[in-house]
Coordinates of C-alpha atoms and ligand atoms in Angstrom, one line a residue:
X1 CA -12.9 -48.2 7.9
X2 CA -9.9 -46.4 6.3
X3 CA -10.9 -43.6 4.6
X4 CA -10.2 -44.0 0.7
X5 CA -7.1 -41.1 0.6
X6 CA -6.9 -41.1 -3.0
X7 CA -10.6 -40.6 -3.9
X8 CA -10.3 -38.0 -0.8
X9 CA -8.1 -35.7 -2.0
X10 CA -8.8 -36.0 -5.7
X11 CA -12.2 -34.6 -5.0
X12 CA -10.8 -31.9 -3.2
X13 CA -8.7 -31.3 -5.8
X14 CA -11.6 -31.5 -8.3
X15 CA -13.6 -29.0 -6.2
X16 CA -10.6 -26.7 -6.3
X17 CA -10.2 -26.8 -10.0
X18 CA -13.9 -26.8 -10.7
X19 CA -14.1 -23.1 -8.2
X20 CA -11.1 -21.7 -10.9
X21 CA -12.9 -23.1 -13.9
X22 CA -16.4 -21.3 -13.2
X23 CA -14.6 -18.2 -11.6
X24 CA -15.1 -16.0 -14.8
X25 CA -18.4 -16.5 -15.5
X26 CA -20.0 -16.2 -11.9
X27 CA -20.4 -13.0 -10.1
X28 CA -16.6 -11.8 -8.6
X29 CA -18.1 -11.8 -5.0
X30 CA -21.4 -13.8 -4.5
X31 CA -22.5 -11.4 -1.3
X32 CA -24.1 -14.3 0.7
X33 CA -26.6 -13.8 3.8
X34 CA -23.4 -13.8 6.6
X35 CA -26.7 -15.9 8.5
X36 CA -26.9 -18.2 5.8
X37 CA -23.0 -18.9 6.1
X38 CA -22.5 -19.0 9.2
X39 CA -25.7 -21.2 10.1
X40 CA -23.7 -23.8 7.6
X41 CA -21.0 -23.6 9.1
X42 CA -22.0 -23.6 12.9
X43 CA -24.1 -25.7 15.2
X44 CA -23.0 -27.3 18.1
X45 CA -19.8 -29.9 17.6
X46 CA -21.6 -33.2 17.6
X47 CA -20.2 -35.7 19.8
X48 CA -18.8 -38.6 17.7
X49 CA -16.8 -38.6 14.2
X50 CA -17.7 -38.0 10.7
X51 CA -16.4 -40.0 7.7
X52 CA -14.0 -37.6 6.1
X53 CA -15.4 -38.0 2.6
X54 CA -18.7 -36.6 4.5
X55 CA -16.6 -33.9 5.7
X56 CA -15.4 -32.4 2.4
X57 CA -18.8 -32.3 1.4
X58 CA -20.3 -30.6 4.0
X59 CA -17.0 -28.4 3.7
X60 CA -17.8 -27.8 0.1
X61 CA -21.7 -26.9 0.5
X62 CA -21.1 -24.8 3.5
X63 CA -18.1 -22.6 1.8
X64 CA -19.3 -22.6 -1.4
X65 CA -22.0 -19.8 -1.4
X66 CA -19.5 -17.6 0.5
X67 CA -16.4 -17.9 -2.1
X68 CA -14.8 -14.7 -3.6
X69 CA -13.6 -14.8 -7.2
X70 CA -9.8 -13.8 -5.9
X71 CA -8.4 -15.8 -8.1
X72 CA -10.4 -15.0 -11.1
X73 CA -9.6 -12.3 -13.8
X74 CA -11.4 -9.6 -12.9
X75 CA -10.3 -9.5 -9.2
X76 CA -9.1 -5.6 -8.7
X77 CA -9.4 -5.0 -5.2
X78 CA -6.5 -4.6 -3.2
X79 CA -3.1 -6.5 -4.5
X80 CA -4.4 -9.6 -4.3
X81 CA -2.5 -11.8 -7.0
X82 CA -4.0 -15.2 -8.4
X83 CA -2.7 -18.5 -8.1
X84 CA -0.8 -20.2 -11.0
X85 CA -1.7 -23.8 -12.2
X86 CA 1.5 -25.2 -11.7
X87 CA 2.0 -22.9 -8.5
X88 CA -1.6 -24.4 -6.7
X89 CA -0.9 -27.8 -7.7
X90 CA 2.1 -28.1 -6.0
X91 CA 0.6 -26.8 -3.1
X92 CA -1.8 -29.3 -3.0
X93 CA 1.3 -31.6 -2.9
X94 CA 2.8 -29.6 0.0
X95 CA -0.7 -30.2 1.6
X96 CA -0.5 -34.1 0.8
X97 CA 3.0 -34.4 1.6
X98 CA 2.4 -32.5 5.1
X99 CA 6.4 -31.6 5.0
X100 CA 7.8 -29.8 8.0
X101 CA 10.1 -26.9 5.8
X102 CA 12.4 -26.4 9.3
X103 CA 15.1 -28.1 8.2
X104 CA 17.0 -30.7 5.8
X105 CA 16.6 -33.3 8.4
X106 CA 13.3 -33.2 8.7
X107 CA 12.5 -32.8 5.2
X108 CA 15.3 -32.8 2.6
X109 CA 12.9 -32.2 -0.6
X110 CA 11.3 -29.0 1.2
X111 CA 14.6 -27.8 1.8
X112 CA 16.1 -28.3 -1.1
X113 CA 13.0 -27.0 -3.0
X114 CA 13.3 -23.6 -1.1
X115 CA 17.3 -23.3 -1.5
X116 CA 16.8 -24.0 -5.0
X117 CA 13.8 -21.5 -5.4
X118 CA 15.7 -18.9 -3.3
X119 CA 19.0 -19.0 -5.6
X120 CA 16.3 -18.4 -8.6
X121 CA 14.7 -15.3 -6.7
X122 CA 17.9 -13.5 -5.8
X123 CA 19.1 -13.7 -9.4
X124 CA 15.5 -12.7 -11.1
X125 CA 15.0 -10.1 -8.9
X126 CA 18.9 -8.5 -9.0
X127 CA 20.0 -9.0 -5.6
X128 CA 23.4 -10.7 -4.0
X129 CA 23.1 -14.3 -5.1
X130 CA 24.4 -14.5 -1.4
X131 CA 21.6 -13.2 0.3
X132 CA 19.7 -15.5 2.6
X133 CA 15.7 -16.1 1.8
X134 CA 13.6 -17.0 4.7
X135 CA 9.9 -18.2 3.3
X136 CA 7.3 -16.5 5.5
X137 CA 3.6 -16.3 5.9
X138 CA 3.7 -13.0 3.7
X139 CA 5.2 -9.1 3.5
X140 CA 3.9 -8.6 7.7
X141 CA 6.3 -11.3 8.3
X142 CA 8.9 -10.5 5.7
X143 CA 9.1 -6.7 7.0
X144 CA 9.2 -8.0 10.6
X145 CA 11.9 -10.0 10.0
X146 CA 13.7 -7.2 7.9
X147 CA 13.6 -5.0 11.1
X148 CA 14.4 -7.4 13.6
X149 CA 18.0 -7.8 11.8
X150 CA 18.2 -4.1 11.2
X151 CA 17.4 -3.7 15.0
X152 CA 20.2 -6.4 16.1
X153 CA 22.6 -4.8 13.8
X154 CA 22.1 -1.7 14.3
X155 CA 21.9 -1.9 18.0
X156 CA 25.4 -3.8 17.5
X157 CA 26.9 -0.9 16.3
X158 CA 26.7 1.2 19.2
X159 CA 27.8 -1.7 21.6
X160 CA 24.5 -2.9 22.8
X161 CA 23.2 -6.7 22.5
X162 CA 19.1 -6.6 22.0
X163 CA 19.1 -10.1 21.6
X164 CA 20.2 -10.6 25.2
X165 CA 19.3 -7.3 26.6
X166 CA 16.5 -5.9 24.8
X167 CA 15.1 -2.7 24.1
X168 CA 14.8 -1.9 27.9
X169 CA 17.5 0.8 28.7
X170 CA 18.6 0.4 25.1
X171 CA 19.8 3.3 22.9
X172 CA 16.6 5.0 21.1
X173 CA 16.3 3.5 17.7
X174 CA 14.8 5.9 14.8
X175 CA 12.7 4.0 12.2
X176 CA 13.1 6.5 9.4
X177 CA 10.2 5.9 6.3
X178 CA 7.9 7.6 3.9
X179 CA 4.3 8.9 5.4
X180 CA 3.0 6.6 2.6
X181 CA 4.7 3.6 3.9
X182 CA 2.7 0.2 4.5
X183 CA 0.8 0.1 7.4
X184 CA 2.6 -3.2 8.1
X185 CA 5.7 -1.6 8.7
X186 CA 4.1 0.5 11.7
X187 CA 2.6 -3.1 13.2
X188 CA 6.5 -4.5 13.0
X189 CA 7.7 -1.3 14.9
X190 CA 5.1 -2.1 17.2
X191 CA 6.1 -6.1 17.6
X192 CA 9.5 -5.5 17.8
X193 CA 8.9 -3.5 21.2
X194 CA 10.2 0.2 18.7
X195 CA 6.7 1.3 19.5
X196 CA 5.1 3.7 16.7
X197 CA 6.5 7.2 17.9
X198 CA 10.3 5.9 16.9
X199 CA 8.9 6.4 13.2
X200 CA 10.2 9.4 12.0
X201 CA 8.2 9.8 8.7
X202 CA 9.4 11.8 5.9
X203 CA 7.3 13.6 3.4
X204 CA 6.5 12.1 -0.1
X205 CA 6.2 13.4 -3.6
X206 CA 3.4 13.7 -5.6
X207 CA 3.0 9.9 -6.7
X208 CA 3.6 8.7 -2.6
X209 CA 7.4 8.5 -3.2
X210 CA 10.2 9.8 0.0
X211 CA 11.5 12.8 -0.9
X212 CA 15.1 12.2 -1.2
X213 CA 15.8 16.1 0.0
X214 CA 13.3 15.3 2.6
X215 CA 15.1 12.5 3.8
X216 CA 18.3 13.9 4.0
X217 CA 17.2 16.2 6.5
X218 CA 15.5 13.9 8.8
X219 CA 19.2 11.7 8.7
X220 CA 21.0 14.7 9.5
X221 CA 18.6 15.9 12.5
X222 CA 19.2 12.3 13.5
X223 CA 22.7 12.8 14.5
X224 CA 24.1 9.5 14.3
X225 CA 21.1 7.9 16.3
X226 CA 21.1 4.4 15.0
X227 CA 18.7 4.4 12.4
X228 CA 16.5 2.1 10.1
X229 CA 15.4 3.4 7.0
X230 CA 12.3 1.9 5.1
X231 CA 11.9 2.4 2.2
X232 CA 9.2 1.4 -0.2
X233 CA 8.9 -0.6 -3.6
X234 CA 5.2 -0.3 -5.1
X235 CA 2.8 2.3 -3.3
X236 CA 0.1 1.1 -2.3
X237 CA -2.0 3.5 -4.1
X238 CA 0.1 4.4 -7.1
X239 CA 2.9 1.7 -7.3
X240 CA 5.1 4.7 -7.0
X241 CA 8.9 3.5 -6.2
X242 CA 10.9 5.2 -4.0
X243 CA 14.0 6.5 -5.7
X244 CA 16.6 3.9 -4.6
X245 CA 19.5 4.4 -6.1
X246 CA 19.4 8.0 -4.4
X247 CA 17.9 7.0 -1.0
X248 CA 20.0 3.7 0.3
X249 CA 23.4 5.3 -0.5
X250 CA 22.4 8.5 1.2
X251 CA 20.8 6.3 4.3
X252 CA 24.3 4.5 4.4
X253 CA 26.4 7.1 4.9
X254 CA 24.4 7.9 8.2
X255 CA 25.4 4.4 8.8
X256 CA 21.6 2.9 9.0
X257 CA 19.8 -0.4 7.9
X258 CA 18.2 0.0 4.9
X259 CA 15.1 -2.7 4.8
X260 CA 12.8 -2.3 1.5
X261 CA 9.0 -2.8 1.1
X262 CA 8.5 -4.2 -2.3
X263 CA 5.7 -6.6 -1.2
X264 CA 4.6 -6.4 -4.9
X265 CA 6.8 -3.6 -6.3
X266 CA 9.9 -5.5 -6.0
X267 CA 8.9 -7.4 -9.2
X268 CA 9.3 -4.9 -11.0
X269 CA 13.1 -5.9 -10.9
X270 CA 12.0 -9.1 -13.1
X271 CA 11.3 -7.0 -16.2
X272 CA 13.4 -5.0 -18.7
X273 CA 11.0 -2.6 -18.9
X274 CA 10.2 -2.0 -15.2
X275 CA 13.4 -2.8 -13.6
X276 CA 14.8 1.2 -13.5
X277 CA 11.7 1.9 -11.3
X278 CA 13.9 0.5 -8.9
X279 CA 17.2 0.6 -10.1
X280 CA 19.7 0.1 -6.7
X281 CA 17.5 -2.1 -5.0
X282 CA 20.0 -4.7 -4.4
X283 CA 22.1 -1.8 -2.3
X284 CA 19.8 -2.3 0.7
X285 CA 20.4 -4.8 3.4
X286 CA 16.9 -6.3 3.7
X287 CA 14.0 -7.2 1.6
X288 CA 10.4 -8.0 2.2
X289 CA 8.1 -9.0 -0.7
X290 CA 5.6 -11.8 -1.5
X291 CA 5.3 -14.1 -3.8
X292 CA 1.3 -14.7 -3.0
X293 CA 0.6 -11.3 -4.7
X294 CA 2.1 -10.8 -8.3
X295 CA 3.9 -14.1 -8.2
X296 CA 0.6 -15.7 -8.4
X297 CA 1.5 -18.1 -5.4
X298 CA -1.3 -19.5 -3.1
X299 CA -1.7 -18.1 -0.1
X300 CA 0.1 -17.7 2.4
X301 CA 3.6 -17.2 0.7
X302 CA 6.1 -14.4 1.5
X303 CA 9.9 -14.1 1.5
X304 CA 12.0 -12.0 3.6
X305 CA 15.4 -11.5 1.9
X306 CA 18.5 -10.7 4.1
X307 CA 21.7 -9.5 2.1
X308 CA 23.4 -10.3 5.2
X309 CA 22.6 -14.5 5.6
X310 CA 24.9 -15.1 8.8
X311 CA 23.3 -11.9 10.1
X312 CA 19.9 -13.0 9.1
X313 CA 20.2 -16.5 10.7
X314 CA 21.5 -15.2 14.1
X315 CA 19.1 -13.0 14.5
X316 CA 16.3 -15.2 14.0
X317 CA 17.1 -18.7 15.1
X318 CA 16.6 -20.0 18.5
X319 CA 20.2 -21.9 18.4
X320 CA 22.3 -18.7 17.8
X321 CA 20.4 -15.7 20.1
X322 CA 23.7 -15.8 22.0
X323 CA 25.3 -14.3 18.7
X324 CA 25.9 -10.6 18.6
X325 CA 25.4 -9.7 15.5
X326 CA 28.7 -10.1 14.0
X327 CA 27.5 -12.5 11.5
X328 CA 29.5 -15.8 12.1
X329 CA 26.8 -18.4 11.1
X330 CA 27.8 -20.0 7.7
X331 CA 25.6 -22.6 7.9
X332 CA 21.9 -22.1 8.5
X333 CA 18.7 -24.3 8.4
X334 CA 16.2 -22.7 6.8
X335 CA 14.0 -22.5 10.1
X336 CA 17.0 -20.0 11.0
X337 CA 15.3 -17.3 8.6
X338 CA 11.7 -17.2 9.9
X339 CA 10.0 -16.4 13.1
X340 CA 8.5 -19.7 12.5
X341 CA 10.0 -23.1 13.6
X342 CA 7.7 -25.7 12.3
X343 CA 5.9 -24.5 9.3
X344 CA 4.3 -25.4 5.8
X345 CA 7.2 -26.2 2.7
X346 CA 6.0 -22.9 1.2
X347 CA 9.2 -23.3 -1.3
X348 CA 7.3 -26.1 -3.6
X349 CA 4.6 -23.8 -4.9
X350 CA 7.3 -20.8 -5.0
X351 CA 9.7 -23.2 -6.4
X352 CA 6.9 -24.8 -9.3
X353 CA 5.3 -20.8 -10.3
X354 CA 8.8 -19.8 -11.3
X355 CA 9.2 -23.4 -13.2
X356 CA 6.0 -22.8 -15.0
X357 CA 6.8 -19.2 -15.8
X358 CA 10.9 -19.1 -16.3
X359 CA 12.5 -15.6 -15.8
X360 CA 10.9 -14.6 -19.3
X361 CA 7.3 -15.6 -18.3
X362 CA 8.2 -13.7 -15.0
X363 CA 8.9 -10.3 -16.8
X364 CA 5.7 -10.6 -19.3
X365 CA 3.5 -11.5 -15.7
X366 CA 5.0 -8.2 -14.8
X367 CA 4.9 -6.7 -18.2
X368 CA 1.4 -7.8 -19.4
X369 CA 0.0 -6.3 -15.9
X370 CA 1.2 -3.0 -16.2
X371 CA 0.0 -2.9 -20.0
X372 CA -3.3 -4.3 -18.9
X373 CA -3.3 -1.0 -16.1
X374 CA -2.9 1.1 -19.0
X375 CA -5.6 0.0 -20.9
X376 CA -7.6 0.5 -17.8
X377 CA -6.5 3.7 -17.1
X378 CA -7.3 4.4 -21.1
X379 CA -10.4 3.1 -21.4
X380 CA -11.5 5.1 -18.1
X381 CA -10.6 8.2 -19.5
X382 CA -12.2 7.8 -22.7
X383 CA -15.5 7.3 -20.5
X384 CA -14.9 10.5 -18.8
X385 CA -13.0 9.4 -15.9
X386 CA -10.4 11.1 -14.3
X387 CA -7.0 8.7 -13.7
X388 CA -5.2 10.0 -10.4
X389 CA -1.5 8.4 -10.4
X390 CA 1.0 8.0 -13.6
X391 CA 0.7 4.7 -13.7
X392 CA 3.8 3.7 -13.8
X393 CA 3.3 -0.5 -12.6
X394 CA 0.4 -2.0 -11.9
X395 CA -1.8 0.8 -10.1
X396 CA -4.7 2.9 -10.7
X397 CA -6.6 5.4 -9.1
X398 CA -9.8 6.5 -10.4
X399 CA -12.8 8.6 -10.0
X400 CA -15.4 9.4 -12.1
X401 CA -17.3 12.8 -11.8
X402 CA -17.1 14.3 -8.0
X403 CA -15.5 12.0 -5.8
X404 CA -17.6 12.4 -3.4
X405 CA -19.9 9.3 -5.3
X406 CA -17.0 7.0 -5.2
X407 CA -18.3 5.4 -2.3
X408 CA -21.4 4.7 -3.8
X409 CA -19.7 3.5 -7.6
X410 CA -18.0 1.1 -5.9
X411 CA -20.9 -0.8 -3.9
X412 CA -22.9 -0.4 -7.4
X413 CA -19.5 -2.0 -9.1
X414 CA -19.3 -5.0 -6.8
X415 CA -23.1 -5.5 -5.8
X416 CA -22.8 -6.0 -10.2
X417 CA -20.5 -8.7 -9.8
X418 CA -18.8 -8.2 -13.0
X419 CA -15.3 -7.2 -11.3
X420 CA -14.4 -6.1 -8.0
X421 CA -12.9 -2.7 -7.2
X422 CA -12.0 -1.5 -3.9
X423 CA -11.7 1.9 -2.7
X424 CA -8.8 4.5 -1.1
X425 CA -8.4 7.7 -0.2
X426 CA -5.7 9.5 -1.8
X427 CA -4.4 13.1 -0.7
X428 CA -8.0 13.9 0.9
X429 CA -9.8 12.2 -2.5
X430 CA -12.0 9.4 -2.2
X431 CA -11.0 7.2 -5.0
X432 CA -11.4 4.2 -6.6
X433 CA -8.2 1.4 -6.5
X434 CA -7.7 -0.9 -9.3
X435 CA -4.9 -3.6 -8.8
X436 CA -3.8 -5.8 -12.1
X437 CA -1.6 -8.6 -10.8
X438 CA -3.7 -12.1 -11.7
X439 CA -1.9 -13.8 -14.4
X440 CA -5.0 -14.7 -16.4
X441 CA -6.9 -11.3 -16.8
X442 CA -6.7 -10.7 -20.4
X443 CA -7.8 -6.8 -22.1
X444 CA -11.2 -8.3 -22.7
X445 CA -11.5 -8.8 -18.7
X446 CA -10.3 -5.3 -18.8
X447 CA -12.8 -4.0 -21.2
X448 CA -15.3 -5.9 -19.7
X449 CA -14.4 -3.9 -16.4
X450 CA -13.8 -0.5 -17.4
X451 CA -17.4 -1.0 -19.0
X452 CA -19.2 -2.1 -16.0
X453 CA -17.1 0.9 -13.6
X454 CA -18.3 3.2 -16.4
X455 CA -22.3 1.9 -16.2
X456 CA -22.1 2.1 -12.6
X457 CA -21.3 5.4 -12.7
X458 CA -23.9 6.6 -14.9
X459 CA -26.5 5.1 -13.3
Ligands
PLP501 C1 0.4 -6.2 0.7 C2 1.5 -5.3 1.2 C3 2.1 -5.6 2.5 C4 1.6 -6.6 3.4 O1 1.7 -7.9 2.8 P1 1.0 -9.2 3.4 O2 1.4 -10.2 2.4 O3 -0.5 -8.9 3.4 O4 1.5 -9.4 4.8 C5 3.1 -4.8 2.9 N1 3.6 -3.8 2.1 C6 3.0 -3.5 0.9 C7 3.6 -2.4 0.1 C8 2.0 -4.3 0.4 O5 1.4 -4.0 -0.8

């Protein structure tokens, strides 16, 4: 019998939009018996099929217990986003559509969604409206990619083709970046065959920013080496930006790559009021940031920005790997700015969040986050806490008494259920991490949370 697709997928739908309707008024993580889960979920595979219908329910009783409230308000851990209306809906469409994004020919709509979406980005965000957007699986990818075109040009420049020869026998590439860099970027220094001990790291200030003096010297003790710098939009920690418009002009006269980690900070360019935190952004040559965290984008949605777009597309499609580097591809399928060839049309729900929002809902997402940190940060203090960053975007870092019983806070805090913290340790403290980037967390949530962190610790 043919499955009945409509009533199929609308009950999927419904069981989606039923999870985001409840979200605020269960617990934030529902701690289930991992037995209990995976007993639902396991078993041996039975021999013959299953109606689908039966599927999604089984699906839906077995996942259920074990769902985190990510996309609810009072989601703090990590910098995990939300998911828009608008934004999830259309991925949902992406899902029932099953495009292939590769190219125009195999799906026009996907591609014309993403070039669309990616003209929109460059201009919110400040950066050459000719810069290429390839729409990747998240920041990993996006910083991946952002190296692997430094690496090609940079490698260029001193006469040697990596594309066709490798790293093997190559001249020593330095991957110059801040000791509080993402941990990503290490893993992409690692896939792209630089290894780990090619990072040279450079010291950071007191909010986890490079030290532009700092920096300096590790260029000049470089001697012309070719060289990569990272540099780093939003700490992880703090949001801290590195100073920009002082670091990329300094890296370029040493004649580096310049690839920036604003996996989340790099919004900060959609705002008025945030926008000098990284004022000369748009002088680097590469870009990594996601939309799945403060864009409020489903998952799994990044976008790795090339300033360069023919150097971007040879580096990365399969057609061009003969290319050198010298940037002669002018026209590029979009499958030319991924490591992926066939992949999911990630540009309709990146495409649909910045519909629903517009460039002025963009900035108050941004605006209303970093206000909602504040309060945070203010009504932890007024309960005795001590706050451990300026908290300058969307960051904070808490603790409450001797840090030594953040540890045990924070299991109290989520055990509650009321929000979800995480922890970190920052310069030798262990601290507690709030993140604000979910488009619906309004200052009760945040009331509501500062309360709870504040009870836990009293307890
Ligand atoms: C989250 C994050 C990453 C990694 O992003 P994914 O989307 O998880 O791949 C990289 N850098 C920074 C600064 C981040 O915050």
């Amino acid at each position: 019998m043919e499955p009945d697709l409509e009533h199929l997928f609308t009950r999927a739908a419904a069981e989606g939009a039923r999870h985001r309707m409840t979200v605020a008024d269960r617990p934030v993580h529902p701690y289930p018996d991992p037995a209990a889960l995976a007993q639902a979920f396991g078993g041996p595979l039975q021999e013959g099929p299953t109606d689908p219908a039966e599927v999604v329910d089984e699906l839906v009783a077995a996942a259920t217990p074990g769902l985190v409230g990510t996309v609810g308000p009072r989601y703090f851990g990590f910098v995990i986003g939300g998911a828009s209306p608008a934004a999830t809906a259309a991925d949902l469409l992406a899902s029932g559509w099953d495009q292939c994004a590769y190219s125009e020919a195999l799906s026009p709509a996907a591609a014309a969604a993403e070039r669309a979406a990616a003209a929109w980005l460059t201009r919110l965000l400040g950066l050459p409206t000719t810069a290429s957007v390839g729409f990747v699986t998240g920041a990993q990818a996006a910083n991946t990619v952002g190296l692997a075109v430094g690496r090609q040009r940079v490698l260029a420049d001193v006469g040697w083709d990596v594309a066709r020869d490798g790293l093997f026998g190559a001249p020593p590439v330095a991957i110059v970046a801040g000791d509080e860099r993402h941990a990503t970027i290490d893993r992409a220094a690692r896939l792209l065959g630089f290894g780990t001990a090619s990072i040279v790291p450079v010291a950071t200030g007191a909010q986890g920013a490079v030290d532009v003096p700092r920096l300096a010297e590790a260029l000049e003790a470089l001697g012309g080496r070719p060289t990569i710098v990272c540099l780093q939009a939003g700490n992880v920690n703090t949001g801290a930006c590195d100073d920009l418009l002082a670091a990329i002009p300094l890296a370029r006269e040493h004649g580096a790559w310049v690839h920036v980690d604003g996996a989340f900070g790099l919004w900060a360019a959609a705002s008025p009021r945030t926008a000098h935190l990284v004022d000369g952004l748009e002088l680097a040559d590469s870009w990594g940031v996601d939309a799945h965290k403060w864009l409020n984008v489903p998952y799994d949605c990044g976008l790795a920005i090339c300033a360069d777009a023919g150097l971007h597309a040879s580096t990365m499609s399969y057609a061009a790997a003969y290319l050198t580097g010298s940037g002669a591809v002018s026209d590029f399928v979009l499958g030319d700015l991924t490591p992926e060839s066939s992949r999911r049309a990630r540009g309709f729900a990146v495409w649909a969040a910045l519909r629903e929002l517009g460039s002025a809902g963009v900035a108050d997402l941004v605006d209303r986050s970093c206000a909602l940190a504040q309060r945070m940060a203010q009504r932890l203090t007024a309960g005795g806490a001590t706050i451990h960053n300026d908290v300058v975007l969307n960051q904070v870092l808490v603790s409450i008494g001797d840090p030594a019983r953040t540890d045990a806070i924070i299991e109290r805090v989520q055990r509650q259920g009321v929000c979800w913290v995480g922890g970190t340790t920052w310069r030798g403290l262990r601290l507690i991490r709030v993140s604000v980037s979910n488009s619906t967390t309004t200052e009760a949530d945040i009331d509501l949370s500062a309360d709870a962190i504040l009870a836990a610790a009293a307890e």
